[in-house]
Amino acid sequence: GENVEQHPSTLSVQEGDSAVIKCTYSDSASNYFPWYKQELGKRPQLIIDIRSNVGEKKDQRIAVTLNKTAKHFSLHITETQPEDSAVYFCAAGSNAGGTSYGKLTFGQGTILTVHP
Amino acid sequence: DTEVTQTPKHLVMGMTNKKSLKCEQHMGHRAMYWYKQKAKKPPELMFVYSYEKLSINESVPSRFSPECPNSSLLNLHLHALQPEDSALYLCASSLTWTDTGELFFGEGSRLTVL
């Protein structure tokens, strides 16, 4: 099946710094790549997603880049704030067949801590 | 209403008990999911329902029995669970199953099996 690897597992930054989380996937049929943020004791919530026909997408301080050839995608958070502290999960899915058809395979998560 | 509501929030049960988890959404979504999440781990897919029919069962043990009575409701019936089944059980919904898009998660039901 699809395999999604996520790095780093923990990331500690100072407020105002940038944070980058990277993921790689194995199934070339995967064409949908969301990022979820899960605060302690809360539900996972979508923060940004990208489809394989796009190389980059931005939403205010958050951006995602996708390299289909290398099968990797990254989350970039600029001007980090303490409220960005959470666990971030990348995922891969497909609406066009493959082992991730109709379902999301999640990475192992990154615990981001932003120090004031 | 963009919420997925799960009850109960917490559940403690013995290994011989029978209990159920419930999930409800009123967003008109036709795909509903059960995920299991252990501490500091990603959600693991258990079941997918599409248009009230079971579409994916990720080889989940039969002590977990899903049910989708209608397009807004999803249940997970629990029987003869093991302590290792203790986890956060997340329900989610999306517009459709195969047209990938945002998953809306509920807050989860935290299950403890004694």
PDB file of C-alpha atoms in Angstrom:
ATOM      1  CA  GLY A   1       0.000   0.000   0.000  1.00  0.00           C
ATOM      2  CA  GLU A   2       0.868   3.678   0.072  1.00  0.00           C
ATOM      3  CA  ASN A   3       3.666   4.642   2.448  1.00  0.00           C
ATOM      4  CA  VAL A   4       4.062   8.221   3.671  1.00  0.00           C
ATOM      5  CA  GLU A   5       7.186   9.204   5.561  1.00  0.00           C
ATOM      6  CA  GLN A   6       7.305  12.467   7.482  1.00  0.00           C
ATOM      7  CA  HIS A   7      10.281  14.365   8.941  1.00  0.00           C
ATOM      8  CA  PRO A   8      11.230  15.640  11.400  1.00  0.00           C
ATOM      9  CA  SER A   9       9.268  13.948  14.174  1.00  0.00           C
ATOM     10  CA  THR A  10       9.808  16.958  16.445  1.00  0.00           C
ATOM     11  CA  LEU A  11      10.601  20.552  15.575  1.00  0.00           C
ATOM     12  CA  SER A  12      11.313  23.378  17.995  1.00  0.00           C
ATOM     13  CA  VAL A  13      11.523  26.989  16.787  1.00  0.00           C
ATOM     14  CA  GLN A  14      11.508  30.473  18.218  1.00  0.00           C
ATOM     15  CA  GLU A  15       8.511  32.697  17.643  1.00  0.00           C
ATOM     16  CA  GLY A  16       8.895  34.499  14.332  1.00  0.00           C
ATOM     17  CA  ASP A  17      11.084  31.812  12.768  1.00  0.00           C
ATOM     18  CA  SER A  18      10.026  29.626   9.859  1.00  0.00           C
ATOM     19  CA  ALA A  19       9.194  25.934  10.151  1.00  0.00           C
ATOM     20  CA  VAL A  20       9.443  23.327   7.392  1.00  0.00           C
ATOM     21  CA  ILE A  21       8.047  19.792   7.517  1.00  0.00           C
ATOM     22  CA  LYS A  22       8.745  17.310   4.741  1.00  0.00           C
ATOM     23  CA  CYS A  23       6.919  14.218   3.506  1.00  0.00           C
ATOM     24  CA  THR A  24       7.591  11.621   0.866  1.00  0.00           C
ATOM     25  CA  TYR A  25       5.105   9.177  -0.621  1.00  0.00           C
ATOM     26  CA  SER A  26       5.498   5.944  -2.554  1.00  0.00           C
ATOM     27  CA  ASP A  27       2.409   5.512  -4.766  1.00  0.00           C
ATOM     28  CA  SER A  28       2.637   7.483  -8.004  1.00  0.00           C
ATOM     29  CA  ALA A  29      -1.173   7.300  -8.283  1.00  0.00           C
ATOM     30  CA  SER A  30      -1.558   9.555  -5.231  1.00  0.00           C
ATOM     31  CA  ASN A  31      -2.786  12.960  -6.352  1.00  0.00           C
ATOM     32  CA  TYR A  32      -4.140  14.670  -3.246  1.00  0.00           C
ATOM     33  CA  PHE A  33      -1.936  15.872  -0.390  1.00  0.00           C
ATOM     34  CA  PRO A  34      -3.543  17.501   2.645  1.00  0.00           C
ATOM     35  CA  TRP A  35      -1.963  18.738   5.843  1.00  0.00           C
ATOM     36  CA  TYR A  36      -3.793  18.419   9.151  1.00  0.00           C
ATOM     37  CA  LYS A  37      -3.086  20.206  12.418  1.00  0.00           C
ATOM     38  CA  GLN A  38      -4.043  18.527  15.678  1.00  0.00           C
ATOM     39  CA  GLU A  39      -3.829  20.486  18.896  1.00  0.00           C
ATOM     40  CA  LEU A  40      -3.569  18.575  22.169  1.00  0.00           C
ATOM     41  CA  GLY A  41      -6.873  16.860  22.947  1.00  0.00           C
ATOM     42  CA  LYS A  42      -8.508  18.233  19.801  1.00  0.00           C
ATOM     43  CA  ARG A  43      -9.616  16.869  16.450  1.00  0.00           C
ATOM     44  CA  PRO A  44      -7.366  16.966  13.380  1.00  0.00           C
ATOM     45  CA  GLN A  45      -8.241  19.945  11.191  1.00  0.00           C
ATOM     46  CA  LEU A  46      -7.283  20.602   7.599  1.00  0.00           C
ATOM     47  CA  ILE A  47      -4.991  23.598   7.239  1.00  0.00           C
ATOM     48  CA  ILE A  48      -4.030  23.375   3.576  1.00  0.00           C
ATOM     49  CA  ASP A  49      -4.106  20.866   0.744  1.00  0.00           C
ATOM     50  CA  ILE A  50      -2.648  20.548  -2.729  1.00  0.00           C
ATOM     51  CA  ARG A  51      -3.491  18.474  -5.763  1.00  0.00           C
ATOM     52  CA  SER A  52      -0.994  17.008  -8.162  1.00  0.00           C
ATOM     53  CA  ASN A  53      -1.758  19.445 -10.960  1.00  0.00           C
ATOM     54  CA  VAL A  54      -0.331  22.292  -8.837  1.00  0.00           C
ATOM     55  CA  GLY A  55       3.242  22.817  -7.658  1.00  0.00           C
ATOM     56  CA  GLU A  56       2.671  25.305  -4.859  1.00  0.00           C
ATOM     57  CA  LYS A  57      -0.176  26.754  -2.839  1.00  0.00           C
ATOM     58  CA  LYS A  58      -0.174  29.530  -0.253  1.00  0.00           C
ATOM     59  CA  ASP A  59      -2.629  30.644   2.386  1.00  0.00           C
ATOM     60  CA  GLN A  60      -1.343  33.576   4.436  1.00  0.00           C
ATOM     61  CA  ARG A  61       1.572  32.233   6.546  1.00  0.00           C
ATOM     62  CA  ILE A  62       1.210  28.668   5.314  1.00  0.00           C
ATOM     63  CA  ALA A  63       2.434  27.211   2.042  1.00  0.00           C
ATOM     64  CA  VAL A  64       2.726  23.748   0.586  1.00  0.00           C
ATOM     65  CA  THR A  65       5.014  22.675  -2.253  1.00  0.00           C
ATOM     66  CA  LEU A  66       4.790  19.471  -4.262  1.00  0.00           C
ATOM     67  CA  ASN A  67       7.428  17.757  -6.371  1.00  0.00           C
ATOM     68  CA  LYS A  68       5.650  14.945  -8.223  1.00  0.00           C
ATOM     69  CA  THR A  69       8.797  13.648  -9.860  1.00  0.00           C
ATOM     70  CA  ALA A  70      10.575  13.184  -6.552  1.00  0.00           C
ATOM     71  CA  LYS A  71       7.336  12.208  -4.774  1.00  0.00           C
ATOM     72  CA  HIS A  72       7.749  14.672  -1.963  1.00  0.00           C
ATOM     73  CA  PHE A  73       5.791  17.581  -0.558  1.00  0.00           C
ATOM     74  CA  SER A  74       6.519  20.086   2.173  1.00  0.00           C
ATOM     75  CA  LEU A  75       4.702  22.395   4.558  1.00  0.00           C
ATOM     76  CA  HIS A  76       6.180  25.826   5.193  1.00  0.00           C
ATOM     77  CA  ILE A  77       5.015  28.026   8.059  1.00  0.00           C
ATOM     78  CA  THR A  78       6.438  31.530   8.208  1.00  0.00           C
ATOM     79  CA  GLU A  79       6.435  33.970  11.138  1.00  0.00           C
ATOM     80  CA  THR A  80       5.540  31.198  13.552  1.00  0.00           C
ATOM     81  CA  GLN A  81       3.435  31.989  16.609  1.00  0.00           C
ATOM     82  CA  PRO A  82       2.978  30.038  19.867  1.00  0.00           C
ATOM     83  CA  GLU A  83      -0.532  29.071  18.749  1.00  0.00           C
ATOM     84  CA  ASP A  84       1.052  27.193  15.832  1.00  0.00           C
ATOM     85  CA  SER A  85       2.289  24.643  18.400  1.00  0.00           C
ATOM     86  CA  ALA A  86       0.568  21.339  17.589  1.00  0.00           C
ATOM     87  CA  VAL A  87       1.076  18.010  15.850  1.00  0.00           C
ATOM     88  CA  TYR A  88       1.072  18.282  12.069  1.00  0.00           C
ATOM     89  CA  PHE A  89       0.201  15.319   9.857  1.00  0.00           C
ATOM     90  CA  CYS A  90       0.766  15.089   6.130  1.00  0.00           C
ATOM     91  CA  ALA A  91      -1.297  12.637   4.105  1.00  0.00           C
ATOM     92  CA  ALA A  92      -1.619  11.253   0.615  1.00  0.00           C
ATOM     93  CA  GLY A  93      -4.717  10.081  -1.202  1.00  0.00           C
ATOM     94  CA  SER A  94      -6.003   9.310  -4.662  1.00  0.00           C
ATOM     95  CA  ASN A  95      -9.205   9.691  -6.645  1.00  0.00           C
ATOM     96  CA  ALA A  96      -7.674   7.924  -9.636  1.00  0.00           C
ATOM     97  CA  GLY A  97      -6.833   4.405  -8.519  1.00  0.00           C
ATOM     98  CA  GLY A  98      -3.762   3.076  -6.799  1.00  0.00           C
ATOM     99  CA  THR A  99      -3.394   1.763  -3.284  1.00  0.00           C
ATOM    100  CA  SER A 100      -4.535   5.047  -1.743  1.00  0.00           C
ATOM    101  CA  TYR A 101      -7.737   5.230  -3.803  1.00  0.00           C
ATOM    102  CA  GLY A 102     -10.544   6.712  -1.750  1.00  0.00           C
ATOM    103  CA  LYS A 103      -8.555   6.926   1.449  1.00  0.00           C
ATOM    104  CA  LEU A 104      -5.848   8.980   3.088  1.00  0.00           C
ATOM    105  CA  THR A 105      -2.568   7.523   4.311  1.00  0.00           C
ATOM    106  CA  PHE A 106      -1.102   9.695   7.043  1.00  0.00           C
ATOM    107  CA  GLY A 107       2.514  10.391   7.885  1.00  0.00           C
ATOM    108  CA  GLN A 108       3.710   9.739  11.449  1.00  0.00           C
ATOM    109  CA  GLY A 109       3.323  13.371  12.500  1.00  0.00           C
ATOM    110  CA  THR A 110       5.577  16.242  13.543  1.00  0.00           C
ATOM    111  CA  ILE A 111       5.319  17.814  16.979  1.00  0.00           C
ATOM    112  CA  LEU A 112       5.937  21.526  16.416  1.00  0.00           C
ATOM    113  CA  THR A 113       6.759  23.687  19.432  1.00  0.00           C
ATOM    114  CA  VAL A 114       6.996  27.450  19.003  1.00  0.00           C
ATOM    115  CA  HIS A 115       8.741  29.154  21.922  1.00  0.00           C
ATOM    116  CA  PRO A 116       7.692  32.733  22.762  1.00  0.00           C
TER     117      PRO A 116
ATOM    118  CA  ASP B   1     -23.469  23.300  10.338  1.00  0.00           C
ATOM    119  CA  THR B   2     -19.910  22.135   9.635  1.00  0.00           C
ATOM    120  CA  GLU B   3     -19.603  19.810  12.578  1.00  0.00           C
ATOM    121  CA  VAL B   4     -19.243  16.112  13.087  1.00  0.00           C
ATOM    122  CA  THR B   5     -20.642  15.201  16.486  1.00  0.00           C
ATOM    123  CA  GLN B   6     -19.524  12.128  18.387  1.00  0.00           C
ATOM    124  CA  THR B   7     -20.921  10.549  21.533  1.00  0.00           C
ATOM    125  CA  PRO B   8     -19.902   9.617  24.107  1.00  0.00           C
ATOM    126  CA  LYS B   9     -16.750  11.689  24.588  1.00  0.00           C
ATOM    127  CA  HIS B  10     -15.364   9.152  27.047  1.00  0.00           C
ATOM    128  CA  LEU B  11     -16.174   5.479  27.505  1.00  0.00           C
ATOM    129  CA  VAL B  12     -14.800   2.920  29.926  1.00  0.00           C
ATOM    130  CA  MET B  13     -15.759  -0.688  29.362  1.00  0.00           C
ATOM    131  CA  GLY B  14     -14.816  -4.151  30.470  1.00  0.00           C
ATOM    132  CA  MET B  15     -13.751  -6.860  28.081  1.00  0.00           C
ATOM    133  CA  THR B  16     -17.146  -8.556  28.227  1.00  0.00           C
ATOM    134  CA  ASN B  17     -19.241  -5.427  27.720  1.00  0.00           C
ATOM    135  CA  LYS B  18     -21.129  -4.378  24.602  1.00  0.00           C
ATOM    136  CA  LYS B  19     -21.185  -0.670  23.841  1.00  0.00           C
ATOM    137  CA  SER B  20     -21.634   1.626  20.855  1.00  0.00           C
ATOM    138  CA  LEU B  21     -20.036   4.815  19.608  1.00  0.00           C
ATOM    139  CA  LYS B  22     -22.200   7.232  17.669  1.00  0.00           C
ATOM    140  CA  CYS B  23     -21.419   9.836  15.038  1.00  0.00           C
ATOM    141  CA  GLU B  24     -23.656  12.368  13.320  1.00  0.00           C
ATOM    142  CA  GLN B  25     -23.201  14.963  10.573  1.00  0.00           C
ATOM    143  CA  HIS B  26     -25.661  17.231   8.804  1.00  0.00           C
ATOM    144  CA  MET B  27     -23.436  18.574   6.047  1.00  0.00           C
ATOM    145  CA  GLY B  28     -24.936  16.351   3.362  1.00  0.00           C
ATOM    146  CA  HIS B  29     -21.718  14.359   3.141  1.00  0.00           C
ATOM    147  CA  ARG B  30     -22.102  10.933   1.578  1.00  0.00           C
ATOM    148  CA  ALA B  31     -18.876   9.400   2.891  1.00  0.00           C
ATOM    149  CA  MET B  32     -18.294   8.607   6.549  1.00  0.00           C
ATOM    150  CA  TYR B  33     -15.256   7.088   8.216  1.00  0.00           C
ATOM    151  CA  TRP B  34     -14.049   5.510  11.427  1.00  0.00           C
ATOM    152  CA  TYR B  35     -10.432   6.072  12.431  1.00  0.00           C
ATOM    153  CA  LYS B  36      -8.514   4.801  15.438  1.00  0.00           C
ATOM    154  CA  GLN B  37      -5.798   6.997  16.944  1.00  0.00           C
ATOM    155  CA  LYS B  38      -3.294   5.971  19.582  1.00  0.00           C
ATOM    156  CA  ALA B  39      -1.392   8.587  21.551  1.00  0.00           C
ATOM    157  CA  LYS B  40       1.203  10.484  19.490  1.00  0.00           C
ATOM    158  CA  LYS B  41       0.337   8.445  16.393  1.00  0.00           C
ATOM    159  CA  PRO B  42      -1.538   9.293  13.188  1.00  0.00           C
ATOM    160  CA  PRO B  43      -5.156   8.311  12.653  1.00  0.00           C
ATOM    161  CA  GLU B  44      -5.503   4.785  11.234  1.00  0.00           C
ATOM    162  CA  LEU B  45      -8.390   4.107   8.894  1.00  0.00           C
ATOM    163  CA  MET B  46     -10.794   1.377  10.019  1.00  0.00           C
ATOM    164  CA  PHE B  47     -13.922   1.659   7.846  1.00  0.00           C
ATOM    165  CA  VAL B  48     -15.340   3.774   5.037  1.00  0.00           C
ATOM    166  CA  TYR B  49     -19.020   4.055   4.200  1.00  0.00           C
ATOM    167  CA  SER B  50     -20.103   5.553   0.911  1.00  0.00           C
ATOM    168  CA  TYR B  51     -23.792   6.240   0.331  1.00  0.00           C
ATOM    169  CA  GLU B  52     -24.537   4.134   3.412  1.00  0.00           C
ATOM    170  CA  LYS B  53     -22.717   1.092   2.056  1.00  0.00           C
ATOM    171  CA  LEU B  54     -19.482  -0.284   3.473  1.00  0.00           C
ATOM    172  CA  SER B  55     -16.758   0.453   0.911  1.00  0.00           C
ATOM    173  CA  ILE B  56     -13.559  -0.201   2.856  1.00  0.00           C
ATOM    174  CA  ASN B  57     -12.830  -2.453   5.825  1.00  0.00           C
ATOM    175  CA  GLU B  58      -9.136  -2.251   6.665  1.00  0.00           C
ATOM    176  CA  SER B  59      -9.047  -5.816   8.019  1.00  0.00           C
ATOM    177  CA  VAL B  60     -10.506  -4.696  11.332  1.00  0.00           C
ATOM    178  CA  PRO B  61     -11.240  -7.474  13.887  1.00  0.00           C
ATOM    179  CA  SER B  62     -14.887  -8.516  14.047  1.00  0.00           C
ATOM    180  CA  ARG B  63     -15.189  -7.259  17.626  1.00  0.00           C
ATOM    181  CA  PHE B  64     -15.654  -3.872  15.913  1.00  0.00           C
ATOM    182  CA  SER B  65     -18.894  -3.746  13.949  1.00  0.00           C
ATOM    183  CA  PRO B  66     -19.800  -0.616  11.972  1.00  0.00           C
ATOM    184  CA  GLU B  67     -23.299   0.403  10.997  1.00  0.00           C
ATOM    185  CA  CYS B  68     -24.622   3.254   8.876  1.00  0.00           C
ATOM    186  CA  PRO B  69     -28.393   3.552   9.502  1.00  0.00           C
ATOM    187  CA  ASN B  70     -28.760   6.584   7.228  1.00  0.00           C
ATOM    188  CA  SER B  71     -26.710   9.209   5.451  1.00  0.00           C
ATOM    189  CA  SER B  72     -26.260  11.296   8.611  1.00  0.00           C
ATOM    190  CA  LEU B  73     -25.466   8.626  11.174  1.00  0.00           C
ATOM    191  CA  LEU B  74     -22.605   6.233  11.728  1.00  0.00           C
ATOM    192  CA  ASN B  75     -22.258   3.800  14.607  1.00  0.00           C
ATOM    193  CA  LEU B  76     -19.441   1.593  15.813  1.00  0.00           C
ATOM    194  CA  HIS B  77     -20.568  -1.374  17.900  1.00  0.00           C
ATOM    195  CA  LEU B  78     -18.007  -2.740  20.318  1.00  0.00           C
ATOM    196  CA  HIS B  79     -17.993  -6.233  21.803  1.00  0.00           C
ATOM    197  CA  ALA B  80     -15.400  -8.319  23.622  1.00  0.00           C
ATOM    198  CA  LEU B  81     -12.682  -5.702  23.219  1.00  0.00           C
ATOM    199  CA  GLN B  82      -9.115  -6.061  24.436  1.00  0.00           C
ATOM    200  CA  PRO B  83      -7.113  -3.570  26.512  1.00  0.00           C
ATOM    201  CA  GLU B  84      -4.997  -2.799  23.437  1.00  0.00           C
ATOM    202  CA  ASP B  85      -8.142  -1.445  21.773  1.00  0.00           C
ATOM    203  CA  SER B  86      -8.008   1.512  24.148  1.00  0.00           C
ATOM    204  CA  ALA B  87      -7.611   4.576  21.914  1.00  0.00           C
ATOM    205  CA  LEU B  88      -9.289   7.679  20.570  1.00  0.00           C
ATOM    206  CA  TYR B  89     -11.900   6.736  17.968  1.00  0.00           C
ATOM    207  CA  LEU B  90     -12.453   9.462  15.424  1.00  0.00           C
ATOM    208  CA  CYS B  91     -15.390   9.709  13.096  1.00  0.00           C
ATOM    209  CA  ALA B  92     -14.990  11.760   9.930  1.00  0.00           C
ATOM    210  CA  SER B  93     -17.035  12.702   6.911  1.00  0.00           C
ATOM    211  CA  SER B  94     -16.371  14.056   3.436  1.00  0.00           C
ATOM    212  CA  LEU B  95     -18.485  15.079   0.473  1.00  0.00           C
ATOM    213  CA  THR B  96     -17.909  11.804  -1.344  1.00  0.00           C
ATOM    214  CA  TRP B  97     -15.591   8.866  -0.915  1.00  0.00           C
ATOM    215  CA  THR B  98     -13.668   8.695  -4.155  1.00  0.00           C
ATOM    216  CA  ASP B  99     -13.503  12.384  -5.041  1.00  0.00           C
ATOM    217  CA  THR B 100     -10.804  13.207  -2.507  1.00  0.00           C
ATOM    218  CA  GLY B 101     -11.379  16.298  -0.452  1.00  0.00           C
ATOM    219  CA  GLU B 102     -11.404  17.633   3.064  1.00  0.00           C
ATOM    220  CA  LEU B 103     -12.121  15.218   5.871  1.00  0.00           C
ATOM    221  CA  PHE B 104     -14.135  16.754   8.684  1.00  0.00           C
ATOM    222  CA  PHE B 105     -13.280  15.021  11.952  1.00  0.00           C
ATOM    223  CA  GLY B 106     -15.329  14.793  15.094  1.00  0.00           C
ATOM    224  CA  GLU B 107     -13.736  15.417  18.490  1.00  0.00           C
ATOM    225  CA  GLY B 108     -13.504  11.687  19.065  1.00  0.00           C
ATOM    226  CA  SER B 109     -14.587   9.155  21.642  1.00  0.00           C
ATOM    227  CA  ARG B 110     -11.837   8.210  24.072  1.00  0.00           C
ATOM    228  CA  LEU B 111     -12.213   4.524  24.852  1.00  0.00           C
ATOM    229  CA  THR B 112     -10.609   2.719  27.768  1.00  0.00           C
ATOM    230  CA  VAL B 113     -10.904  -1.070  27.939  1.00  0.00           C
ATOM    231  CA  LEU B 114     -10.220  -2.555  31.351  1.00  0.00           C
TER     232      LEU B 114
END
